[in-house]
PDB file of C-alpha atoms in Angstrom:
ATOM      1  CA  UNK A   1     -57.100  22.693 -31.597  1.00 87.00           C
ATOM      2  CA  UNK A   2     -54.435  22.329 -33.790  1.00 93.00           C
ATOM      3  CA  UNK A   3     -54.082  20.329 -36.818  1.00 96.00           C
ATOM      4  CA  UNK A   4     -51.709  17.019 -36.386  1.00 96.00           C
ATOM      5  CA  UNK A   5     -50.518  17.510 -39.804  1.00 96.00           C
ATOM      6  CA  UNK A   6     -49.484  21.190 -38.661  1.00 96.00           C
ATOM      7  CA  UNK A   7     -47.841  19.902 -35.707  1.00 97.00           C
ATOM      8  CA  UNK A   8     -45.775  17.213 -37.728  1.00 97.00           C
ATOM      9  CA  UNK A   9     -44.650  19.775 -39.817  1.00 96.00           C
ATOM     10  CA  UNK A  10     -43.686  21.990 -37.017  1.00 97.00           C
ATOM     11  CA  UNK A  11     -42.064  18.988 -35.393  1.00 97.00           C
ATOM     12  CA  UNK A  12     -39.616  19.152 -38.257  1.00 96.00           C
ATOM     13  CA  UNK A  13     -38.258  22.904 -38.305  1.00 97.00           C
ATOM     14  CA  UNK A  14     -34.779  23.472 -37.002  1.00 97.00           C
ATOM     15  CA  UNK A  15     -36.107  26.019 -34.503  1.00 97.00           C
ATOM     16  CA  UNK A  16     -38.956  23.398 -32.577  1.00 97.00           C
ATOM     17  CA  UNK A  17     -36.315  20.972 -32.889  1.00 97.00           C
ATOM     18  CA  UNK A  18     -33.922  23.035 -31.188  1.00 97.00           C
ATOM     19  CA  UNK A  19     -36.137  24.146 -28.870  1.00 98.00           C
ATOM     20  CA  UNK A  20     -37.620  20.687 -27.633  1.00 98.00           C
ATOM     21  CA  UNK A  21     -33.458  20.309 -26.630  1.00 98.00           C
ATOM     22  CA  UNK A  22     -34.402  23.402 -24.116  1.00 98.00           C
ATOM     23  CA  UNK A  23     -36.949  21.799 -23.132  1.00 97.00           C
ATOM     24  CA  UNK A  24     -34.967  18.801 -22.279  1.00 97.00           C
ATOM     25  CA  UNK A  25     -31.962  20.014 -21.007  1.00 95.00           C
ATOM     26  CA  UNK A  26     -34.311  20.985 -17.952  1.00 93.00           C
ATOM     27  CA  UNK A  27     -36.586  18.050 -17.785  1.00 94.00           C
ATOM     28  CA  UNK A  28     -34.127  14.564 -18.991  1.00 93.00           C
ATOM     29  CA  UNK A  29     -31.081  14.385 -20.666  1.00 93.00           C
ATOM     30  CA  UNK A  30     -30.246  14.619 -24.535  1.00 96.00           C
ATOM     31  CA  UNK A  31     -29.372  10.846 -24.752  1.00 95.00           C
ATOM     32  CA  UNK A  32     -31.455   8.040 -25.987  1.00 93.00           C
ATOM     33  CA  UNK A  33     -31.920   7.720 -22.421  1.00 93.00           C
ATOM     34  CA  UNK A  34     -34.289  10.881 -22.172  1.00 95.00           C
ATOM     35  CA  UNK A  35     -37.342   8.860 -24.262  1.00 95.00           C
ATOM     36  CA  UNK A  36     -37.484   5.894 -21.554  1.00 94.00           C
ATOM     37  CA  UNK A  37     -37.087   7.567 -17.670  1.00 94.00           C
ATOM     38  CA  UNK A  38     -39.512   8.288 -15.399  1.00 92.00           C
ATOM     39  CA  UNK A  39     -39.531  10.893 -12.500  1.00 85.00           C
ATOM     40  CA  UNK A  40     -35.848  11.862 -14.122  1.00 64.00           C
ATOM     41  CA  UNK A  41     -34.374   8.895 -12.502  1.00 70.00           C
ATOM     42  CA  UNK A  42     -35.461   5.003 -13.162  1.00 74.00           C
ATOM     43  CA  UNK A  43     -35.806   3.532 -17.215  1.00 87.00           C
ATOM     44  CA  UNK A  44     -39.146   2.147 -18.752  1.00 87.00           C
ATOM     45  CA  UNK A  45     -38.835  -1.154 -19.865  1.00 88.00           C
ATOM     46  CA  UNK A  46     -40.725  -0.401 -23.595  1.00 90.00           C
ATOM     47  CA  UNK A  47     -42.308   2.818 -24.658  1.00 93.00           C
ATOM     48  CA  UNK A  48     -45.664   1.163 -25.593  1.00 91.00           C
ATOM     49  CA  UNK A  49     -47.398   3.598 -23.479  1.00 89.00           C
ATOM     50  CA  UNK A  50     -47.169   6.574 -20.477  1.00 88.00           C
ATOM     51  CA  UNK A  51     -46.777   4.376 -17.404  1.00 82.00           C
ATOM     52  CA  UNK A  52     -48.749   6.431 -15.127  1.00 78.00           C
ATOM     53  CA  UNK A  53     -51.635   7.311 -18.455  1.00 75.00           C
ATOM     54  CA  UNK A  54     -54.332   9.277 -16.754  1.00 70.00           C
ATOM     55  CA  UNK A  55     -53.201   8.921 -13.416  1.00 70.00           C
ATOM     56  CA  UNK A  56     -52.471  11.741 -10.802  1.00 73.00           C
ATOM     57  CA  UNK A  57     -49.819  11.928  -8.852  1.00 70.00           C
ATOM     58  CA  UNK A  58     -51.764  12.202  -5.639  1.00 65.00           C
ATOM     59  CA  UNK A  59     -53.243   8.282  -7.261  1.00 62.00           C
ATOM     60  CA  UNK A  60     -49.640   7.281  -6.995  1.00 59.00           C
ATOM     61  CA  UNK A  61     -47.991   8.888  -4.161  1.00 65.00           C
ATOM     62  CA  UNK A  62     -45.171  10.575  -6.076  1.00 68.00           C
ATOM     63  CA  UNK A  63     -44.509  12.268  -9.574  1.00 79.00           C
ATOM     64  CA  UNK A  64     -46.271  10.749 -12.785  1.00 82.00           C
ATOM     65  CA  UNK A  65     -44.143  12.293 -14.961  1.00 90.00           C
ATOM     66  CA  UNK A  66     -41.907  10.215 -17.873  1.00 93.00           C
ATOM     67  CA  UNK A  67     -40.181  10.767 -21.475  1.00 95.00           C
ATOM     68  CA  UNK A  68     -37.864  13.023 -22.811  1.00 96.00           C
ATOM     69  CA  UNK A  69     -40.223  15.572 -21.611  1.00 97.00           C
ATOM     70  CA  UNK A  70     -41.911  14.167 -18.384  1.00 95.00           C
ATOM     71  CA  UNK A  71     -45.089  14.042 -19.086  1.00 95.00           C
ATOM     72  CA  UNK A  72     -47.463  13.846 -16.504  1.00 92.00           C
ATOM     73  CA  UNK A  73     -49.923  10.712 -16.998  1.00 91.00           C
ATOM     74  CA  UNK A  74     -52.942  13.124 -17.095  1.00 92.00           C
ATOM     75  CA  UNK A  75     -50.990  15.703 -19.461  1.00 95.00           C
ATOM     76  CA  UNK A  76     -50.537  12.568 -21.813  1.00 95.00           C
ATOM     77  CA  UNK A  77     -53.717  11.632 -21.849  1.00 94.00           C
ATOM     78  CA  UNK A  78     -55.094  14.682 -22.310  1.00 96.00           C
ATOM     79  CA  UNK A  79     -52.956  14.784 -25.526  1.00 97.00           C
ATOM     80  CA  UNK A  80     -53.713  10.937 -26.015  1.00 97.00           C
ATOM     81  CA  UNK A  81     -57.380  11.578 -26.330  1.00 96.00           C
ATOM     82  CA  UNK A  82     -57.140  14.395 -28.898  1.00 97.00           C
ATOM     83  CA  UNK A  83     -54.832  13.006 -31.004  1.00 98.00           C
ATOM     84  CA  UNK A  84     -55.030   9.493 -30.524  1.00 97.00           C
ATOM     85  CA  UNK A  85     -53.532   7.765 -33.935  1.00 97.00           C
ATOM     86  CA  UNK A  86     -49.835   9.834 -33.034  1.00 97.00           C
ATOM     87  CA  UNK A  87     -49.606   9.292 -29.093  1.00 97.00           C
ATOM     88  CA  UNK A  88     -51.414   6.250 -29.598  1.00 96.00           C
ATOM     89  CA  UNK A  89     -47.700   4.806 -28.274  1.00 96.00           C
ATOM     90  CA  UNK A  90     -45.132   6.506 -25.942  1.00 95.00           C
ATOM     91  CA  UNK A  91     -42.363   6.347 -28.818  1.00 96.00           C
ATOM     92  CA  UNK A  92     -39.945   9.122 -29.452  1.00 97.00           C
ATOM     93  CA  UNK A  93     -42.309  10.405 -32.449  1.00 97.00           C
ATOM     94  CA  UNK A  94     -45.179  10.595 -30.121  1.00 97.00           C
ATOM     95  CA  UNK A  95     -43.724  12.548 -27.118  1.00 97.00           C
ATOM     96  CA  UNK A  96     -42.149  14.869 -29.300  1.00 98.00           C
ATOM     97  CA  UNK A  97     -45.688  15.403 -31.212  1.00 98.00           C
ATOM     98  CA  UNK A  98     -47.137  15.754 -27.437  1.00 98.00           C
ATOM     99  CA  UNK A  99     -44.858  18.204 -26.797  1.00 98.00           C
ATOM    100  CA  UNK A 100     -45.351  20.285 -29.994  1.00 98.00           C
ATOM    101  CA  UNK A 101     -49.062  20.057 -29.394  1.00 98.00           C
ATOM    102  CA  UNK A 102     -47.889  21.762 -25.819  1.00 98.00           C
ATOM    103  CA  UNK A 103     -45.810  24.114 -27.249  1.00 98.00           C
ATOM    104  CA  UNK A 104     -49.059  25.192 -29.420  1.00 98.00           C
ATOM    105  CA  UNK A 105     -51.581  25.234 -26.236  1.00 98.00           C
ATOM    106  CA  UNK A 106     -49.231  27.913 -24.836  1.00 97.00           C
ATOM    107  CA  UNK A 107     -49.894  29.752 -27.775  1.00 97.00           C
ATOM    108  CA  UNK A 108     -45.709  29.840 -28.423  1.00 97.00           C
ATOM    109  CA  UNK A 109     -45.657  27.835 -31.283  1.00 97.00           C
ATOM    110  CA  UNK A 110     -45.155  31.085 -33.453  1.00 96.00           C
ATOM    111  CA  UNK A 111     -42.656  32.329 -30.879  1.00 96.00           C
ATOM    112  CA  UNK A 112     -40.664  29.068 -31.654  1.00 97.00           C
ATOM    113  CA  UNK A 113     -40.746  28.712 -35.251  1.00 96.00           C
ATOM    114  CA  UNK A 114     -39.759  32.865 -35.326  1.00 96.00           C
ATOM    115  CA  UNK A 115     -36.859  32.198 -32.834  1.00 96.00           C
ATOM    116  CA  UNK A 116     -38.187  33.988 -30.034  1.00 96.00           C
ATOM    117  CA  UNK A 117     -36.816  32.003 -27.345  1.00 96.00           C
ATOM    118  CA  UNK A 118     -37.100  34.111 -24.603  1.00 96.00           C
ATOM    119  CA  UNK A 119     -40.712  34.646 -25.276  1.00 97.00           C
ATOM    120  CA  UNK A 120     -41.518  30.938 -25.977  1.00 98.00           C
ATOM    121  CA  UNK A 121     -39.724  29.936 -22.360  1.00 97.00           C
ATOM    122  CA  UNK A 122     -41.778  33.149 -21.137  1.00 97.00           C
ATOM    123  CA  UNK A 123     -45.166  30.808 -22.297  1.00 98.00           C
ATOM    124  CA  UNK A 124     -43.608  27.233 -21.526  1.00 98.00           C
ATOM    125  CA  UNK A 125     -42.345  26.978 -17.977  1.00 95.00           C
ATOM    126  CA  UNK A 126     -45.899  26.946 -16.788  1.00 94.00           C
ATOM    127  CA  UNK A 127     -45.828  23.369 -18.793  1.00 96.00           C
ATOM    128  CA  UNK A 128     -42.367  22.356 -18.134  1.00 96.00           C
ATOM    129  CA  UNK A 129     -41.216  24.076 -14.787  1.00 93.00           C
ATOM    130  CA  UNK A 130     -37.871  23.445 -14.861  1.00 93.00           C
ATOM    131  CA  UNK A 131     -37.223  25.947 -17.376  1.00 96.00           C
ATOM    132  CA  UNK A 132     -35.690  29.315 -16.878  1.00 95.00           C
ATOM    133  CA  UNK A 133     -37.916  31.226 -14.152  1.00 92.00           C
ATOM    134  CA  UNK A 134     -40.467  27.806 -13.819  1.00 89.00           C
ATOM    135  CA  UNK A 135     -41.652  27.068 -10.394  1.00 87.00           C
ATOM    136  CA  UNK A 136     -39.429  24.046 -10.126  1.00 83.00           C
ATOM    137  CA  UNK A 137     -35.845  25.475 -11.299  1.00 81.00           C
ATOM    138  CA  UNK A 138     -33.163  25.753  -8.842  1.00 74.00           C
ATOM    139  CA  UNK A 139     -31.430  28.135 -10.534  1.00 81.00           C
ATOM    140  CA  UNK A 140     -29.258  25.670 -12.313  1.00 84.00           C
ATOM    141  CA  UNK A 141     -30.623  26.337 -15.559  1.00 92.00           C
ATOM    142  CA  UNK A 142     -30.654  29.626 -16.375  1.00 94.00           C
ATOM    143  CA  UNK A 143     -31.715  31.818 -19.302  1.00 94.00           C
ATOM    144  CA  UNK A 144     -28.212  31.608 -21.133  1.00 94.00           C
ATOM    145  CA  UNK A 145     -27.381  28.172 -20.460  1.00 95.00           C
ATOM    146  CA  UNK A 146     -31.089  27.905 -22.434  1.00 96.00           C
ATOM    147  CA  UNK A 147     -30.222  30.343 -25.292  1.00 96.00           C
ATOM    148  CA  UNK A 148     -26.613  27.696 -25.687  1.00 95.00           C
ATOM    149  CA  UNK A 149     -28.694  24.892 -25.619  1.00 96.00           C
ATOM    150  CA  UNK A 150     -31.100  26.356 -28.246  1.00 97.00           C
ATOM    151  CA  UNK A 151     -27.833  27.466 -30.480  1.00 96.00           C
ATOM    152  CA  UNK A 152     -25.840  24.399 -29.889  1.00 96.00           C
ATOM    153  CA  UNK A 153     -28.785  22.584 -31.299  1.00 96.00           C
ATOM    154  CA  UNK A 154     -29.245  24.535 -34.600  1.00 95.00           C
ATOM    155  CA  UNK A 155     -31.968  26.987 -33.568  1.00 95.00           C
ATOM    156  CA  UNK A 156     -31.541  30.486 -35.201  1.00 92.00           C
ATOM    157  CA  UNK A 157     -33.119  33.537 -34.137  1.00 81.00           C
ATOM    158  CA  UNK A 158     -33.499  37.222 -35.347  1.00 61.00           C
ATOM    159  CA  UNK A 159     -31.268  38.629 -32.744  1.00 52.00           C
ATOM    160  CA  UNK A 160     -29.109  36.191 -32.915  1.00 48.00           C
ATOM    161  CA  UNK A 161     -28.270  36.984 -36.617  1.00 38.00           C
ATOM    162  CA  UNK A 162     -26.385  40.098 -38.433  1.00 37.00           C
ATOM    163  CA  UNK A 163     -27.671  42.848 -39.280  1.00 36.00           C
ATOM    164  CA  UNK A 164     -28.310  43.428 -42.734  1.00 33.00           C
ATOM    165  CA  UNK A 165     -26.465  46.492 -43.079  1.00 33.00           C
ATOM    166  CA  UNK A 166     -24.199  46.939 -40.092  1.00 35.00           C
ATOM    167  CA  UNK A 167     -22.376  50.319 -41.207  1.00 36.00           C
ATOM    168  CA  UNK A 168     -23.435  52.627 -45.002  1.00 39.00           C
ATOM    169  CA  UNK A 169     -21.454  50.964 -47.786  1.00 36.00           C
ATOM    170  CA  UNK A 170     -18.617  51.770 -48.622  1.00 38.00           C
ATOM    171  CA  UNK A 171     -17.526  51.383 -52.115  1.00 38.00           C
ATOM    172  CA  UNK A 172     -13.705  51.354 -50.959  1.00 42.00           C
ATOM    173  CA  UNK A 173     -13.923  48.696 -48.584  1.00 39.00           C
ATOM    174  CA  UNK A 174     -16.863  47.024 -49.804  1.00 33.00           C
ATOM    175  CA  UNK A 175     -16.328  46.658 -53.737  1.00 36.00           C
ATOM    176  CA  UNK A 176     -15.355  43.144 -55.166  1.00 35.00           C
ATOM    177  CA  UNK A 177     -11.751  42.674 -55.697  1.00 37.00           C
ATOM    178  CA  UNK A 178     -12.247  41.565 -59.547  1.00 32.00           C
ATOM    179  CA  UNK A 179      -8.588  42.107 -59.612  1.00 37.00           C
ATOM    180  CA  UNK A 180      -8.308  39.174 -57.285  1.00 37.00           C
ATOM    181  CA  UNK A 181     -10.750  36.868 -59.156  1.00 37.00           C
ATOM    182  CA  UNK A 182      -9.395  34.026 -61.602  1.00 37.00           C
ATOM    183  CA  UNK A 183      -9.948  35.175 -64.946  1.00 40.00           C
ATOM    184  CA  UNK A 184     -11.866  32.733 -67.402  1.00 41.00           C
ATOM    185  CA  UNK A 185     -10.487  32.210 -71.382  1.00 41.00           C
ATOM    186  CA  UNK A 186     -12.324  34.405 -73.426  1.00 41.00           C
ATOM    187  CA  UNK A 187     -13.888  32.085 -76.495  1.00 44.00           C
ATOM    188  CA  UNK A 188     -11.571  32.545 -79.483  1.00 44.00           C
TER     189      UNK A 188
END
């Protein structure tokens, strides 16, 4: 199990951030909004708890699932119970902890924080099937609209960055131009 402290701190990276927006694009929306509907449709009235906490959806007759990240009411209380002082609410904080601490139980964590996006949707749309190649995507979201989503949102990957050296230097085209630099006084 992991630590809460480690998930709090993971919870603040640009890369989890940016990927809990992935996550989102597929499951709510990336308004306020997102924190308070159920089933993807209606609004809670107050986020003092999962609305369906423990329940199935065969108890209820349709989907249990709520938040930002639509939880299912047995998925949050499954988190709930092991980490009851941060879900101990359904606020904002605590679904995006629950989520981390999903993230982490689909052993992608390290795939996130590295930037492996492919890899961490790979692990994750068992969890959230509305993800690239989940059970429950129509198609609609696909693997690029997933990598924008992760960019537009500040997430940086390995691939997604320059190479270090892209050609051998060359001291011609590559040399500082101290001609061009402002010269400073010299002390007298």
């Amino acid at each position: 199990m992991i630590l809460a402290r480690t998930v709090r701190e993971a919870a603040s990276k640009p890369n989890v951030q940016a990927f809990l927006r992935v996550i989102r694009e597929g499951e709510s929306a990336q308004n306020d909004r997102a924190w308070y509907m159920v089933n993807g449709q209606a609004d809670l009235a107050d986020l003092s708890a999962h609305p369906y906490h423990g329940r199935t959806t065969t108890a209820v007759g349709h989907s249990t699932a709520a938040g930002a990240f639509q939880f299912l009411g047995t998925t949050w209380a499954e988190v709930a119970q092991r980490y009851p002082d941060d879900c101990a609410t359904f606020s904002p904080q605590a679904q995006v902890f629950a989520a981390v601490v999903k993230i982490a139980d689909r052993n992608a964590l390290d795939d996130v924080l590295a930037g492996r996006v492919e890899e961490a949707i790979r692990k994750c749309r068992q969890e959230w099937t509305s993800l690239p190649g989940g059970d429950e995507n129509s198609g609609r979201y696909t693997l690029a609209h997933a990598l924008t989503t992760y960019r537009q949102y500040g997430g940086a990957s390995g691939s997604s960055l320059p190479p270090i050296s892209p050609r051998p230097f060359n001291p011609e085209q590559d040399a500082p131009d101290f001609a061009a630099a402002p010269t400073q006084p010299q002390p007298a």
